[in-house]
CSV table of C-alpha atoms and ligand atoms in Angstrom, one decimal:
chain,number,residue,atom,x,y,z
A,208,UNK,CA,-2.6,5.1,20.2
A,209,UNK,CA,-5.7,3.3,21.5
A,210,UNK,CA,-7.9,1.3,19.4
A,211,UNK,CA,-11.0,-0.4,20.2
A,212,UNK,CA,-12.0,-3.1,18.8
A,213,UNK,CA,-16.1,-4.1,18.6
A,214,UNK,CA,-17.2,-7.6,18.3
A,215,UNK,CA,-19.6,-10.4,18.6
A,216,UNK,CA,-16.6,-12.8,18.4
A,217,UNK,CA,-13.7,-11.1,21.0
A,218,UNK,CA,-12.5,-14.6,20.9
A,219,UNK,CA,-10.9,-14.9,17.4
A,220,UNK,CA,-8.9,-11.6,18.3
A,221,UNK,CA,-7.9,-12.5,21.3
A,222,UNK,CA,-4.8,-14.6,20.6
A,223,UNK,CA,-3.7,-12.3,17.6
A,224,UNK,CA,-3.1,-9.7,19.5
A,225,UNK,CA,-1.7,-11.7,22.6
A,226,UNK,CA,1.2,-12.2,20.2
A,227,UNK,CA,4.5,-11.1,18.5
A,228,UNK,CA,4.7,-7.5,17.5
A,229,UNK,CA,1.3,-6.1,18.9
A,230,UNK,CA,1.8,-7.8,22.6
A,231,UNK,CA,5.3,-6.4,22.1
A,232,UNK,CA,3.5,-2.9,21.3
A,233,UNK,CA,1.0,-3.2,23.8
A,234,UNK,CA,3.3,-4.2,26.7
A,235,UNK,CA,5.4,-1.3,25.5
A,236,UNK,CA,3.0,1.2,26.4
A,237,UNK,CA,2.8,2.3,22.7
A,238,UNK,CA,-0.8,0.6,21.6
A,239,UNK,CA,-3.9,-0.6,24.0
A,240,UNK,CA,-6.0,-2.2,21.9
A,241,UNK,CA,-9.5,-2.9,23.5
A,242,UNK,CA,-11.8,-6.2,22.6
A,243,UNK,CA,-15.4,-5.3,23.2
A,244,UNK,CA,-17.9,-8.1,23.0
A,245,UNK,CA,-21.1,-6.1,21.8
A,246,UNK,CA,-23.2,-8.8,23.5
A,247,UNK,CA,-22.7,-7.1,26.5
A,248,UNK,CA,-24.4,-4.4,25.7
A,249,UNK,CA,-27.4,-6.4,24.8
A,250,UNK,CA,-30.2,-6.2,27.5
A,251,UNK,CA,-32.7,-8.8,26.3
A,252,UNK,CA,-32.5,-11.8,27.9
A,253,UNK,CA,-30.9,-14.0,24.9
A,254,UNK,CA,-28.5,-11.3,23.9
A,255,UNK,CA,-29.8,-11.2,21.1
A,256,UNK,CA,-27.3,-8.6,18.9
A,257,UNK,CA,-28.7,-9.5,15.3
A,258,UNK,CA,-32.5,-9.6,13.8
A,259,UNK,CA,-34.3,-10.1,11.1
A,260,UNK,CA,-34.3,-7.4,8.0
A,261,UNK,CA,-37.4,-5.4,7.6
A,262,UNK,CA,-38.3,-6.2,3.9
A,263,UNK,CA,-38.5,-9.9,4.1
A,264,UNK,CA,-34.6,-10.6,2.4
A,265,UNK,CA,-32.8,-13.4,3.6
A,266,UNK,CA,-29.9,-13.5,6.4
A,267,UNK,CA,-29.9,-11.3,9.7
A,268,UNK,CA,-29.3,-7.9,10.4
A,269,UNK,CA,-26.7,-6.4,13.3
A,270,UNK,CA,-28.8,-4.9,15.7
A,271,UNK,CA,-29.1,-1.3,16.6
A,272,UNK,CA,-29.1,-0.5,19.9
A,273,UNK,CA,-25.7,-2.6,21.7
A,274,UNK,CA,-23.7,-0.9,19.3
A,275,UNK,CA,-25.0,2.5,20.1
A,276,UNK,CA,-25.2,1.8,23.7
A,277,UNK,CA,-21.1,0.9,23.0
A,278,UNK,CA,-20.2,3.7,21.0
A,279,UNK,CA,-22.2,5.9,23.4
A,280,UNK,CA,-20.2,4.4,26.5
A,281,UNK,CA,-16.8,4.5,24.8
A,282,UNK,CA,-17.4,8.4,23.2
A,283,UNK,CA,-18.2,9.3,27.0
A,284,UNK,CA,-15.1,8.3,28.2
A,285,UNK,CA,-12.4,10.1,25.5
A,286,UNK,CA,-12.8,11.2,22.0
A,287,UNK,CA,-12.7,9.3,19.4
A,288,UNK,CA,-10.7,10.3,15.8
A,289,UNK,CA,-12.4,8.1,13.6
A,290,UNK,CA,-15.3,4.8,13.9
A,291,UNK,CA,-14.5,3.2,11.1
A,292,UNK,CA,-16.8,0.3,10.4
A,293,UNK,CA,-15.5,-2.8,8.5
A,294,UNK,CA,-17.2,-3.8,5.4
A,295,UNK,CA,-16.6,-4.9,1.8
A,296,UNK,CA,-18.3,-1.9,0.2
A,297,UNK,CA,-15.9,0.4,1.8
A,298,UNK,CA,-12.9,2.2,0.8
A,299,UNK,CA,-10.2,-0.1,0.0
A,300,UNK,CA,-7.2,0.3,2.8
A,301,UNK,CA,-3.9,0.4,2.0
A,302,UNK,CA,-0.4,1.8,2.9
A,303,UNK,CA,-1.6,5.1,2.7
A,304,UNK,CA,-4.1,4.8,4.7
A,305,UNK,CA,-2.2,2.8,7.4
A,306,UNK,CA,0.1,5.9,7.9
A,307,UNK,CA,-2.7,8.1,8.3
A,308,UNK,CA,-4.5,6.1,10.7
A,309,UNK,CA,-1.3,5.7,12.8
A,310,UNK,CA,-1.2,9.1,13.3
A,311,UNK,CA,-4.9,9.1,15.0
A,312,UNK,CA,-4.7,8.8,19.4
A,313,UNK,CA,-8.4,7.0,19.5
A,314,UNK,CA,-10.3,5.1,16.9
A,315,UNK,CA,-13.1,2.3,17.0
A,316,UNK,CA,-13.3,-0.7,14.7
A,317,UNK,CA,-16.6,-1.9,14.5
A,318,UNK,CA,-16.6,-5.3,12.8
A,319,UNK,CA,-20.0,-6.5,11.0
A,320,UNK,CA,-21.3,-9.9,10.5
A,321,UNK,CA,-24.0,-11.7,9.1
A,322,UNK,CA,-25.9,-9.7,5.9
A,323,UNK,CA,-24.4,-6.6,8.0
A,324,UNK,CA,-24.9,-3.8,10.4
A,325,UNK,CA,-28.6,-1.7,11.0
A,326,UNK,CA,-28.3,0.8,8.4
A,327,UNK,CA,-29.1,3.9,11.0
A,328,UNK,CA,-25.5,2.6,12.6
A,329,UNK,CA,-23.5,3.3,9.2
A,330,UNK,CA,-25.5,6.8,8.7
A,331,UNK,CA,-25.5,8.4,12.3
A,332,UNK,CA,-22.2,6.6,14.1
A,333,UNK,CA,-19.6,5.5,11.6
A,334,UNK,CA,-17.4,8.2,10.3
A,335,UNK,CA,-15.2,5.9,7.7
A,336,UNK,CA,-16.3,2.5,6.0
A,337,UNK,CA,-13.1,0.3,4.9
A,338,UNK,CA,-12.6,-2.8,3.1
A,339,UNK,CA,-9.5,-4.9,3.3
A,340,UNK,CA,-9.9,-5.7,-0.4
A,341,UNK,CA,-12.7,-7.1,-2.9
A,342,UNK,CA,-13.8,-9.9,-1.8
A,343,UNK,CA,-16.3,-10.9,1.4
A,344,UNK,CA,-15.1,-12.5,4.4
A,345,UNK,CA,-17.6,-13.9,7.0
A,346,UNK,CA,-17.1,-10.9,9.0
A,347,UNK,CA,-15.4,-8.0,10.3
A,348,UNK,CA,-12.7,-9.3,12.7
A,349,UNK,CA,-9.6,-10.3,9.9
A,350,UNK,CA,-10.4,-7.0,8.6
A,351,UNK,CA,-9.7,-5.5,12.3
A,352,UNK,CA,-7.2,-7.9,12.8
A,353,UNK,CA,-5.4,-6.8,9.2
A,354,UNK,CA,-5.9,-3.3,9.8
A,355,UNK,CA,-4.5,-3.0,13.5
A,356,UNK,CA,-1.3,-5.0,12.5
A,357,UNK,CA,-0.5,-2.4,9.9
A,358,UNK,CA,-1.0,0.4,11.8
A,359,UNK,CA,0.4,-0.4,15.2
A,360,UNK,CA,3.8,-1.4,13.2
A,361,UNK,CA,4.1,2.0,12.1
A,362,UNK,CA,4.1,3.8,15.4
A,363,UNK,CA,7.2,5.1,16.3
A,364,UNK,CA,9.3,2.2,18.8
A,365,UNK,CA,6.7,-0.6,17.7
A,366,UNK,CA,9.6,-2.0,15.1
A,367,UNK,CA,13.5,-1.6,16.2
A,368,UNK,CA,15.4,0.3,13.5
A,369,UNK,CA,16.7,-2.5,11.6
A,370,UNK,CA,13.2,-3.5,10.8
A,371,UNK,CA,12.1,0.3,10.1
A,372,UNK,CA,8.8,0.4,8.5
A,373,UNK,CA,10.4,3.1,6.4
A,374,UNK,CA,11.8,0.4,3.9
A,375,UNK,CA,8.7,-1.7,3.5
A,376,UNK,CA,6.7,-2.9,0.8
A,377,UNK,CA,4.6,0.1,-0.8
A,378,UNK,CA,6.4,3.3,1.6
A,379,UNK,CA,7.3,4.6,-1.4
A,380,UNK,CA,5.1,2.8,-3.9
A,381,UNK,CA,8.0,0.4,-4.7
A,382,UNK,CA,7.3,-2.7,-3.9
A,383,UNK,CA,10.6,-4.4,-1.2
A,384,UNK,CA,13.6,-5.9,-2.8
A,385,UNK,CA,14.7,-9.4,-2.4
A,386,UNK,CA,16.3,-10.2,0.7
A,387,UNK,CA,18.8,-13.7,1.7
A,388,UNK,CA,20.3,-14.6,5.1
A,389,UNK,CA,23.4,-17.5,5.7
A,390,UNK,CA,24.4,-19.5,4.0
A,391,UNK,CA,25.7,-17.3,1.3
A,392,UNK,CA,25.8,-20.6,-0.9
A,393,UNK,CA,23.2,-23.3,-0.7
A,394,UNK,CA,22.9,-26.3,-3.0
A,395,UNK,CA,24.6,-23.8,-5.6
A,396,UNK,CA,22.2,-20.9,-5.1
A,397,UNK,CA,24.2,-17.9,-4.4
A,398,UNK,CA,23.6,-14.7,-2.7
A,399,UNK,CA,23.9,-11.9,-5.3
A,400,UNK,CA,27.5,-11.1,-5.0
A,401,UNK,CA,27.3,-7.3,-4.5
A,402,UNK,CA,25.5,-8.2,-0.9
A,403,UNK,CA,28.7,-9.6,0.0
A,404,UNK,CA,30.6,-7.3,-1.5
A,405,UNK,CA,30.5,-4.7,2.2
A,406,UNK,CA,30.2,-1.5,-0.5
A,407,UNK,CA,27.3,0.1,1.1
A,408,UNK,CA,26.7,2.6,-1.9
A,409,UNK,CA,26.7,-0.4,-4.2
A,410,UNK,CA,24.5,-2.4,-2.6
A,411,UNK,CA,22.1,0.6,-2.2
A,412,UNK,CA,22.3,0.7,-5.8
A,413,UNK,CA,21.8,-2.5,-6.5
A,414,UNK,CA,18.5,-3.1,-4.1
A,415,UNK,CA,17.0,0.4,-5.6
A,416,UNK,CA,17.3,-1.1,-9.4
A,417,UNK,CA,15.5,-4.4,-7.8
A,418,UNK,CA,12.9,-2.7,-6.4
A,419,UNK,CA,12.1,-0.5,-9.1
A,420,UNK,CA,12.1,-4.3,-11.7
A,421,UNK,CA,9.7,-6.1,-9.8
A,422,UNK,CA,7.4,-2.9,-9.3
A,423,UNK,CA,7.5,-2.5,-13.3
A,424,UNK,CA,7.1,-6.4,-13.4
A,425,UNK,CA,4.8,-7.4,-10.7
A,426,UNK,CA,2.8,-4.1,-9.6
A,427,UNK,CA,3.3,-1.6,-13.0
A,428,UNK,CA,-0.1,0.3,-11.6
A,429,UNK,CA,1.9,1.4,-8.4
A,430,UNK,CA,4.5,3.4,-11.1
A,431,UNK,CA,1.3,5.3,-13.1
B,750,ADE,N1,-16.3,-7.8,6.0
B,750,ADE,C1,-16.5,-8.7,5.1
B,750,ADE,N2,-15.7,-8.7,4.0
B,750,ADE,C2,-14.9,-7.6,4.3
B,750,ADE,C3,-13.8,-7.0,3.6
B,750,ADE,N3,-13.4,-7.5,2.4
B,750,ADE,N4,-13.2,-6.0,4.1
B,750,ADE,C4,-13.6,-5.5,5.3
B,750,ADE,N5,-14.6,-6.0,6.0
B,750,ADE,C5,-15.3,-7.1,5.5
């Protein structure tokens, strides 16, 4: 899968992805994920990528054309699945849509900034709007950033088997259950004893019931 990633701050993705999992992915062969700095596209000679809104409201406005000149450059070169634009008024992403994002071969991210992106962009370019969650972040790039990470770990080979994707958090709208390494005893906190107990069955059992109490407790909405 191939994601490429649109910004006027390549720099704060940079070293994200230059670790852990998605450099693992990356060097892999299983995930390129492309940082575009959208000043480059400008062809003024401040680079100027943001204006001022027509209307006279305060804050500045993601300019037009580097982003089309961007798209327009990347869409000649493959096809794209989705260019999904990051913003708070968007759907809100979660597992779901993780899994069916992984599936994709090409998508764009295009991250916004400042009071946002040039409306025209949203309305002739971007084919899916996404938030990370209700609340507004300075820009788009931790929304790229969050939405990568989730995706890339669910292509096949990104995680070894032990850490299967298959028994996370919200796979099957359960939420995980509680999980303890050595020492089975510390300062008189104790393991449960049925995950020393080597009966697989049981143990299944038992991390099953957990998941299903702290769903009901913690999450009842993902059980409705
Ligand atoms: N840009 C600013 N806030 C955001 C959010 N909550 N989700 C996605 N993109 C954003």
């Amino acid at each position: 899968m191939r994601i490429d990633i649109l910004t006027v701050f390549p720099d704060m993705l940079e070293g994200f992805f230059n670790c852990s999992m998605m450099a693992r992915a990356q060097k892999a062969g299983l995930a390129e994920i492309h940082l575009h700095d959208i000043r480059e596209y400008t062809t003024d000679k401040h680079h100027k990528t943001d204006d001022y809104p027509f209307g006279g409201c305060a804050g500045l406005v993601m300019k037009i054309e580097p982003i089309d000149r961007l798209i327009t450059d990347l869409k000649s070169q493959r096809d794209y699945d989705e260019v999904i634009y990051t913003s708070p008024d968007g759907e809100q992403f979660n597992q779901k849509t993780a899994n069916s994002l992984s599936l994709l071969d090409n998508v764009i991210i295009l991250c916004g900034h400042y009071k946002g992106i040039d409306y025209r962009i949203r309305e002739h370019l971007i084919t899916r709007e996404i938030s990370i969650g209700d609340y507004v972040l300075t820009g788009g790039e931790l929304a790229a950033a969050v939405m990568t990470d989730s995706i890339v770990r669910l292509i096949p080979g990104v995680l070894s088997d032990e850490q299967s994707a298959l028994s996370d958090c919200f796979q099957d709208n359960l939420l995980a259950p509680p999980v303890y390494t050595r020492p089975a005893e510390y300062k008189g906190w104790r393991v449960p004893d049925v995950l020393l107990s080597g009966n697989q069955a049981l143990i299944d059992d038992w991390e099953f019931q957990q998941s299903m109490e702290r769903t009901k407790r913690l999450r009842p909405d993902l059980l409705e």
